[in-house]
mmCIF file of C-alpha atoms and ligand atoms in Angstrom:
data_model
loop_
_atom_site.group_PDB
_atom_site.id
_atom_site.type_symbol
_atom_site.label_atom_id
_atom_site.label_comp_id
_atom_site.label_asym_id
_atom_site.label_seq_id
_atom_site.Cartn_x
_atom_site.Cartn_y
_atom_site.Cartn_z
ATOM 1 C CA UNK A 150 0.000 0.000 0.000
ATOM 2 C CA UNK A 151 1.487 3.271 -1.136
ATOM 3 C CA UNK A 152 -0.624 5.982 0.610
ATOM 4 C CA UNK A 153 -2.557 5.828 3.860
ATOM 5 C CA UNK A 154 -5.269 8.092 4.941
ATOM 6 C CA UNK A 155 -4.146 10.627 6.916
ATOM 7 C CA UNK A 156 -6.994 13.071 9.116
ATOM 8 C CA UNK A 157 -6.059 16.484 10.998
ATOM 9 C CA UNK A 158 -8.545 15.858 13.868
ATOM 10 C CA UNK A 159 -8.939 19.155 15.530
ATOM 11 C CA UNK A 160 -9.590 19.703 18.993
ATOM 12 C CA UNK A 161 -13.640 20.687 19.676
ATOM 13 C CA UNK A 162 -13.971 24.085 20.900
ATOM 14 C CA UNK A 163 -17.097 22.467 23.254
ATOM 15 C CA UNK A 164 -15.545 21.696 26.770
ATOM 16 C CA UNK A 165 -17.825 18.873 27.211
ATOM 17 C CA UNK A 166 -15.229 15.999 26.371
ATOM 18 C CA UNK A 167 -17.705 13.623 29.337
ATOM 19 C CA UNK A 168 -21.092 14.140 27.758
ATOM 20 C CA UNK A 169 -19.363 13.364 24.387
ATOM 21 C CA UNK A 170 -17.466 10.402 25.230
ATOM 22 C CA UNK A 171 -20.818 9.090 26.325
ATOM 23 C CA UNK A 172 -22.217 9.603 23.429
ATOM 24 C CA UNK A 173 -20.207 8.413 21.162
ATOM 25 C CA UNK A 174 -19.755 4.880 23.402
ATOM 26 C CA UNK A 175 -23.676 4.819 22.830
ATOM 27 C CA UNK A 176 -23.253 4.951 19.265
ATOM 28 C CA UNK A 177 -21.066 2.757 18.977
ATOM 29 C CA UNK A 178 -23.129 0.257 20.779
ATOM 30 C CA UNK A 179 -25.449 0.385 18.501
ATOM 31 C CA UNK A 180 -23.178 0.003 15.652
ATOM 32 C CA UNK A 181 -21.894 -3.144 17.298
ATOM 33 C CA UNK A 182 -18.235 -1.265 17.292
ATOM 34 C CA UNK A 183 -15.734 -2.149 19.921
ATOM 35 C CA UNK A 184 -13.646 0.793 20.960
ATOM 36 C CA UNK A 185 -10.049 0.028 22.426
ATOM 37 C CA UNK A 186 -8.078 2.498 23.466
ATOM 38 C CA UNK A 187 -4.427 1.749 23.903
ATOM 39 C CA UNK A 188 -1.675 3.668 25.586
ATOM 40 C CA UNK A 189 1.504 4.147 26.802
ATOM 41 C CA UNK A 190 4.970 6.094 26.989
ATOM 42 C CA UNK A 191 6.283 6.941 23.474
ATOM 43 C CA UNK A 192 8.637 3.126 22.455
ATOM 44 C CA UNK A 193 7.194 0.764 25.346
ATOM 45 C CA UNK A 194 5.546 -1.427 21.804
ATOM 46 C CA UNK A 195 2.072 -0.230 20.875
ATOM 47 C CA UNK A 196 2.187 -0.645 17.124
ATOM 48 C CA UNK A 197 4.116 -3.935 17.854
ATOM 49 C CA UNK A 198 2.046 -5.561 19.982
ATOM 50 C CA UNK A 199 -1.187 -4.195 17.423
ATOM 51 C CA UNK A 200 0.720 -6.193 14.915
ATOM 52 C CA UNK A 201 0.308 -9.199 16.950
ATOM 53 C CA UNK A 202 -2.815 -8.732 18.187
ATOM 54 C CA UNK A 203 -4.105 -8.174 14.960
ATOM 55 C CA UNK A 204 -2.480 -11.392 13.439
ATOM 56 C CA UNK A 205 -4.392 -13.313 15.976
ATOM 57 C CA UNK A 206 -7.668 -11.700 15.915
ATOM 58 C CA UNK A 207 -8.258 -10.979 12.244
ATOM 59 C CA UNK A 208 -9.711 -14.168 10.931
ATOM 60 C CA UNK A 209 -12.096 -13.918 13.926
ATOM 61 C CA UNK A 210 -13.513 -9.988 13.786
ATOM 62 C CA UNK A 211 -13.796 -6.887 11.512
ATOM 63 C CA UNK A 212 -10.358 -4.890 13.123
ATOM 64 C CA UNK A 213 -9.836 -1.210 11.949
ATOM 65 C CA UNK A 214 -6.703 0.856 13.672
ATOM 66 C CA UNK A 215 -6.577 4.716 13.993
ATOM 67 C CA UNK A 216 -2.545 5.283 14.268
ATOM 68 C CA UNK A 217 -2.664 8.579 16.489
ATOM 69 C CA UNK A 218 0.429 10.810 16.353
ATOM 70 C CA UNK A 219 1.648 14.272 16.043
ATOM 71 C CA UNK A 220 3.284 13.813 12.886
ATOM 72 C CA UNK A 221 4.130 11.196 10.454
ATOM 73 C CA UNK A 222 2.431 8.078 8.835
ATOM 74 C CA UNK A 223 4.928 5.200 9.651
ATOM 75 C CA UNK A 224 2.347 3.992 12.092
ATOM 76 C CA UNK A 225 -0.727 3.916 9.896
ATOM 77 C CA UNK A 226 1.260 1.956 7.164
ATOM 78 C CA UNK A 227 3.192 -0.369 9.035
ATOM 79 C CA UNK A 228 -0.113 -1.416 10.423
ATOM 80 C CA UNK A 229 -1.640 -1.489 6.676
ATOM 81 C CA UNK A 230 0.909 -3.959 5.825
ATOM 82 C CA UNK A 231 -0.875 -6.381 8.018
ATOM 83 C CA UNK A 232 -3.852 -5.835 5.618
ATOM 84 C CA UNK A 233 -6.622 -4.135 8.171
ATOM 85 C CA UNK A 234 -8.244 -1.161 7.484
ATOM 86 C CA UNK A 235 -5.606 1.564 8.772
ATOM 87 C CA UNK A 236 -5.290 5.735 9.272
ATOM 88 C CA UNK A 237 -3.710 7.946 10.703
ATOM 89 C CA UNK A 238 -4.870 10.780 12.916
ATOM 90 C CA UNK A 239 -2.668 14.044 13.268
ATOM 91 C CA UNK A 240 -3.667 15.853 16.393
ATOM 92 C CA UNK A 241 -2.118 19.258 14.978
ATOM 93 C CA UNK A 242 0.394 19.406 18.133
ATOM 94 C CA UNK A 243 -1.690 17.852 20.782
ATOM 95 C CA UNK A 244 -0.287 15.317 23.306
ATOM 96 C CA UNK A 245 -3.731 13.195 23.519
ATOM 97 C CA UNK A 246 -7.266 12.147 21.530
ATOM 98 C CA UNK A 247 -10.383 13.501 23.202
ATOM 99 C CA UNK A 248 -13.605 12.095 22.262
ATOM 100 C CA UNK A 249 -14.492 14.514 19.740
ATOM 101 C CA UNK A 250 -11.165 13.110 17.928
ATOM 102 C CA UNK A 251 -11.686 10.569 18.163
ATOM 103 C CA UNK A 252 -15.172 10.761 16.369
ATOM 104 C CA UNK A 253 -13.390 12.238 12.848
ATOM 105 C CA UNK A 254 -11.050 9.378 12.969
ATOM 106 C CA UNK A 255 -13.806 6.687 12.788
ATOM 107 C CA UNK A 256 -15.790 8.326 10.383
ATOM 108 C CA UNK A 257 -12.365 8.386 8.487
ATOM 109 C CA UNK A 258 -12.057 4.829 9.490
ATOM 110 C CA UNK A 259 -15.609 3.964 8.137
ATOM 111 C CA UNK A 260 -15.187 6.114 5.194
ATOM 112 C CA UNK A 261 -12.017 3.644 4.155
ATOM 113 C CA UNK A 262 -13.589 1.015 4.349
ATOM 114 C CA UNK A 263 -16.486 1.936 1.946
ATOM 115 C CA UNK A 264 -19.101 1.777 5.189
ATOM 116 C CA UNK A 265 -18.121 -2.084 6.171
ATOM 117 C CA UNK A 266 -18.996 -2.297 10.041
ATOM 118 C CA UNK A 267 -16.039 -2.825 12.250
ATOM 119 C CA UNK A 268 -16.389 -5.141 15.560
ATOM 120 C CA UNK A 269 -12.770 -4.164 17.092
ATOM 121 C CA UNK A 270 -11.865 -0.351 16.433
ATOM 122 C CA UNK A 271 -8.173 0.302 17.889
ATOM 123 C CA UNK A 272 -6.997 3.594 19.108
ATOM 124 C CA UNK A 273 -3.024 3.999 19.138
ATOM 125 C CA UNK A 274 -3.245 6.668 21.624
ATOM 126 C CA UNK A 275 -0.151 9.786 21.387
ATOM 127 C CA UNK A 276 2.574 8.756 23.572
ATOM 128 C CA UNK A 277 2.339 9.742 26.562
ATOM 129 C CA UNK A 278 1.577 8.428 30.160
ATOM 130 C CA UNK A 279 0.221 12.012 31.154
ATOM 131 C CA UNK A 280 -2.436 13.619 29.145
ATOM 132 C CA UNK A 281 -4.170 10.371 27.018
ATOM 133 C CA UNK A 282 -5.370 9.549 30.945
ATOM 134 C CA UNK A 283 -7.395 12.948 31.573
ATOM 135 C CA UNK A 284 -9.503 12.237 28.391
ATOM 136 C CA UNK A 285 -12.112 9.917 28.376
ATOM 137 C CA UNK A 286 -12.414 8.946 24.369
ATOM 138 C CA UNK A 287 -15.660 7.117 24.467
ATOM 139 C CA UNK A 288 -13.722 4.006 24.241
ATOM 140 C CA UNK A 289 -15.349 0.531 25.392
ATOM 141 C CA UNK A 290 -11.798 -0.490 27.116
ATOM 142 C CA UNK A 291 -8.731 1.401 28.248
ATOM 143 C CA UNK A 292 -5.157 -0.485 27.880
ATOM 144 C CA UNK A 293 -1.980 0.573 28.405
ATOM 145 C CA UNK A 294 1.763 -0.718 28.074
ATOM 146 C CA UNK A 295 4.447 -0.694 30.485
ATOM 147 C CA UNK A 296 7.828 -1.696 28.809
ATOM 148 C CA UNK A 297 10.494 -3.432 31.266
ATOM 149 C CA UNK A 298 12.813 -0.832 30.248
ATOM 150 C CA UNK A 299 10.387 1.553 32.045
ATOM 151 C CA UNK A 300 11.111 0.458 35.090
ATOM 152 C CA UNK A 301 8.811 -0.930 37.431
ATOM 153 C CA UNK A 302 7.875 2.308 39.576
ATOM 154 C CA UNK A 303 5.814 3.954 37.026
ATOM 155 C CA UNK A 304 2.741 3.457 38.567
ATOM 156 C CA UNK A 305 3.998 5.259 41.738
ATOM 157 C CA UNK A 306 5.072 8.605 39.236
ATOM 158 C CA UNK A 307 1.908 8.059 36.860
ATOM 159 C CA UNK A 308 -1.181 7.326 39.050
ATOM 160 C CA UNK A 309 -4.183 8.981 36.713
ATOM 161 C CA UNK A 310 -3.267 6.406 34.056
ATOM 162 C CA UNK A 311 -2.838 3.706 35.796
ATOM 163 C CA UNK A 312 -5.989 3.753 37.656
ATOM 164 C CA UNK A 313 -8.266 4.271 34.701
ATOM 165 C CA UNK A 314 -6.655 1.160 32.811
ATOM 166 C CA UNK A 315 -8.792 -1.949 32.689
ATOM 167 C CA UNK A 316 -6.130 -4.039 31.234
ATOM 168 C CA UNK A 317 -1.921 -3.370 31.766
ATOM 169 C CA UNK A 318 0.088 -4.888 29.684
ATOM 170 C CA UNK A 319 4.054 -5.704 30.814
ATOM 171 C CA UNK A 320 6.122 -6.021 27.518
ATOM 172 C CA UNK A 321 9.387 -6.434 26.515
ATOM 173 C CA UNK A 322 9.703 -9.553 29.269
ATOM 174 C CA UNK A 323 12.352 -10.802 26.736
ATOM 175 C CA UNK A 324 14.344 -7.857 28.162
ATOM 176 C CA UNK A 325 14.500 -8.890 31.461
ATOM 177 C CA UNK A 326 17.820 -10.434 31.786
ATOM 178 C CA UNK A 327 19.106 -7.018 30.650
ATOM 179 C CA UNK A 328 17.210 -4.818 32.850
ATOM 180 C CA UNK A 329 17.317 -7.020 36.310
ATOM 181 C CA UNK A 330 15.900 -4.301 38.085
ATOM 182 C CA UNK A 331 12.732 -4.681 37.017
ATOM 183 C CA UNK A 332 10.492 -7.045 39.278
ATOM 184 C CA UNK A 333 7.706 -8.157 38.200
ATOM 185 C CA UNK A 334 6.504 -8.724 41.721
ATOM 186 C CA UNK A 335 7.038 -5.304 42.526
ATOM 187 C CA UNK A 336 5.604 -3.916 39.373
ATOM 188 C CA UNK A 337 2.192 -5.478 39.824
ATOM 189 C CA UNK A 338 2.070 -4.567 43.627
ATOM 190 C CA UNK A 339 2.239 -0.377 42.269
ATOM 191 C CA UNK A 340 -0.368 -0.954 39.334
ATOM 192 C CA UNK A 341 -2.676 -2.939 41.826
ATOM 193 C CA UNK A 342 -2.429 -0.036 44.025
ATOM 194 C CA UNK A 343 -3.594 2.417 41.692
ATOM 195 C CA UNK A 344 -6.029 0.091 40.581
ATOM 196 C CA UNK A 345 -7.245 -3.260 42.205
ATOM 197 C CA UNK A 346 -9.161 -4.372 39.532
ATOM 198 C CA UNK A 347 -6.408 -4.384 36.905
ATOM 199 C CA UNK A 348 -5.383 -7.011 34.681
ATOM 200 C CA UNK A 349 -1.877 -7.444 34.273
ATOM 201 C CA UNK A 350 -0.449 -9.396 31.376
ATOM 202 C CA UNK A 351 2.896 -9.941 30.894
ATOM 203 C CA UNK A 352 4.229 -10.237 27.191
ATOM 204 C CA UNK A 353 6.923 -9.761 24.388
ATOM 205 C CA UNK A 354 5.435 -8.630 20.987
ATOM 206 C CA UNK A 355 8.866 -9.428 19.748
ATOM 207 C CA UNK A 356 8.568 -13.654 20.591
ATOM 208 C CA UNK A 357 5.016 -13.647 21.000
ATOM 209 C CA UNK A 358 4.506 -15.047 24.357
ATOM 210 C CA UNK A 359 1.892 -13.870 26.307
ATOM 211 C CA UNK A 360 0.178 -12.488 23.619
ATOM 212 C CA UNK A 361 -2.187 -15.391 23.235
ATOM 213 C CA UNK A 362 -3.311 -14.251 27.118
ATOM 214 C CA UNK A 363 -3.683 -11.081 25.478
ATOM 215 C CA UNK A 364 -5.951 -11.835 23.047
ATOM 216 C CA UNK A 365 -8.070 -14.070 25.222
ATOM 217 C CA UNK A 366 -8.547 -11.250 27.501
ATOM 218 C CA UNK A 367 -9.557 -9.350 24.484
ATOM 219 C CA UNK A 368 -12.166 -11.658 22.671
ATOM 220 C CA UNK A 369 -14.070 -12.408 26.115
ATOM 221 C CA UNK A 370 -13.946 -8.884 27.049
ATOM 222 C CA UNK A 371 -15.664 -8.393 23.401
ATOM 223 C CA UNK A 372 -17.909 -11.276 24.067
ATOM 224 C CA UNK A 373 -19.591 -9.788 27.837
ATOM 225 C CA UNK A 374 -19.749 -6.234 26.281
ATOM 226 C CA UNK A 375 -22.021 -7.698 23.308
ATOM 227 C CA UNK A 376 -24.337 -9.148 25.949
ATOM 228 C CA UNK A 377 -24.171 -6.506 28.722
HETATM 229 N N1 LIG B 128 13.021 -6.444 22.803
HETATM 230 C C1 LIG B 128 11.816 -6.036 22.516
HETATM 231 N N2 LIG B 128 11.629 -4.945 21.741
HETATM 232 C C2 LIG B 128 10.360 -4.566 21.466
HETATM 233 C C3 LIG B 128 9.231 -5.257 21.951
HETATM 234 N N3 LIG B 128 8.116 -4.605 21.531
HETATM 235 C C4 LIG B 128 8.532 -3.556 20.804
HETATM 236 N N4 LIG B 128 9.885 -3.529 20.749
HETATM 237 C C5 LIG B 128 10.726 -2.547 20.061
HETATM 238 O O1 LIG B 128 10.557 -1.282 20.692
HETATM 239 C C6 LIG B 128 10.604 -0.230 19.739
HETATM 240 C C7 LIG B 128 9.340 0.615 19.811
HETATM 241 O O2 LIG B 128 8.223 -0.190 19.442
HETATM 242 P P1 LIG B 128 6.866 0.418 18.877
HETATM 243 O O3 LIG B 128 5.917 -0.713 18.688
HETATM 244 O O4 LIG B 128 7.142 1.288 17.714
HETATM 245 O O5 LIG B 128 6.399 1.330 20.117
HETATM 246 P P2 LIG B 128 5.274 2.480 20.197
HETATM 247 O O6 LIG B 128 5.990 3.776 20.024
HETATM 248 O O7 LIG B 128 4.691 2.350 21.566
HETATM 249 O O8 LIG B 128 4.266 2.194 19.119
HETATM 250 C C8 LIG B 128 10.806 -0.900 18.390
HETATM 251 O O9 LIG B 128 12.198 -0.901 18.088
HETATM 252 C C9 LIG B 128 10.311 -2.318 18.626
HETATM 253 O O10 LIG B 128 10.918 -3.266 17.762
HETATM 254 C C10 LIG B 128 9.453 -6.415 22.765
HETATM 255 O O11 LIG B 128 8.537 -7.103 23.248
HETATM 256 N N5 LIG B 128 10.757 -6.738 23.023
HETATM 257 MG MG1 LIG B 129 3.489 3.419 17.557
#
């Protein structure tokens, strides 16, 4: 694929980011559209792990991505290459999606695909462990990723986004040997501070372990949202 859509979402001048969130997760309840909205620190493995996730999930579900950056498409078409419907979003400068962004990008995301309903829609949030958190997208699920390299305190330095996470995922465990400061033990202890309903995964999106947990989580997460 040569070109990939690319959409300047711009920022609504309305301050009523709640009320719109809500509306827009009504919508796309009715549209049978599955809003994920991933996150994490610029690096940690978001378009990697989407590669994965999307390799497992494809044959089962509709997926469309919305690749959410600042600038550039190397997102948007790295994801294409998998073959789902992919965009990009440019936020003109902003460091997060609000819902009224994230409206434009699936229209754009419907609009590429000729109209075709989507089951799972994926949000590549901006990078960022600060201001994705304050801005509830309308989303169906919040996930984020904390790399190993991270370190395992980030929970302790970046509580908002932690608590508001239904799912945390630990990658780069292939890394581990390197960076032995990490503990896992220790790591889950912060995030279940923040938030004692959190599931933690751990995985590599670069061997593929744990990202068959991953996707299990996923599809029965899908499955009780269709029926609640
Ligand atoms: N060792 C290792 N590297 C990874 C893993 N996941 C991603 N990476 C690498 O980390 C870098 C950033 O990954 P990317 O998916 O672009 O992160 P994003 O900025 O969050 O979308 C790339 O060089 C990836 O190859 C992993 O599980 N293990
Ligand atoms: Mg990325």
């Amino acid at each position: 694929m040569d070109d990939v859509r690319v959409i300047e979402v711009k920022q609504s001048v309305f301050a009523d980011n709640d009320r719109k969130a809500d509306e827009l997760r009504a919508r796309l309840r009715e549209q049978g559209t599955f809003l994920l909205n991933l996150m994490s620190s610029p690096g940690s493995g978001k378009t990697t792990t989407l590669r994965r996730t999307v390799e497992v999930l494809r044959g089962e579900m509709a997926i469309a991505v919305m690749e959410a950056d600042i600038d550039s498409d190397v997102d948007a078409r790295t994801m294409a290459e998998t073959g789902v419907r992919a965009i990009q979003l440019h936020t003109g400068g902003m460091c997060h999606l609000d819902a009224y962004m994230t409206e434009q990008g699936l229209e754009g995301l419907l609009a590429e695909g000729g109209g075709e309903p989507i089951d799972l829609a994926i949000l590549e949030n901006v990078g960022n462990l600060v201001c994705p958190a304050e801005f509830d997208t309308g989303a169906s699920a919040n996930a984020m990723i904390l790399s190993v390299p991270e370190g395992d305190d980030k929970p302790l330095k970046y509580p908002l986004m932690f608590s508001i996470c239904d799912v945390v995922l630990i990658n780069k465990i292939d890394a581990l040997p390197v960076f032995d400061a990490f503990s896992m033990e220790r790591v889950r202890e912060n995030i279940l501070m923040r938030n004692p309903n959190a599931t933690i995964i751990p995985i590599s999106a670069k061997t593929g372990e744990g990202v068959d947990a991953w996707a299990d989580w996923l599809r029965t997460r899908i499955a009780e949202w269709k029926i609640a």
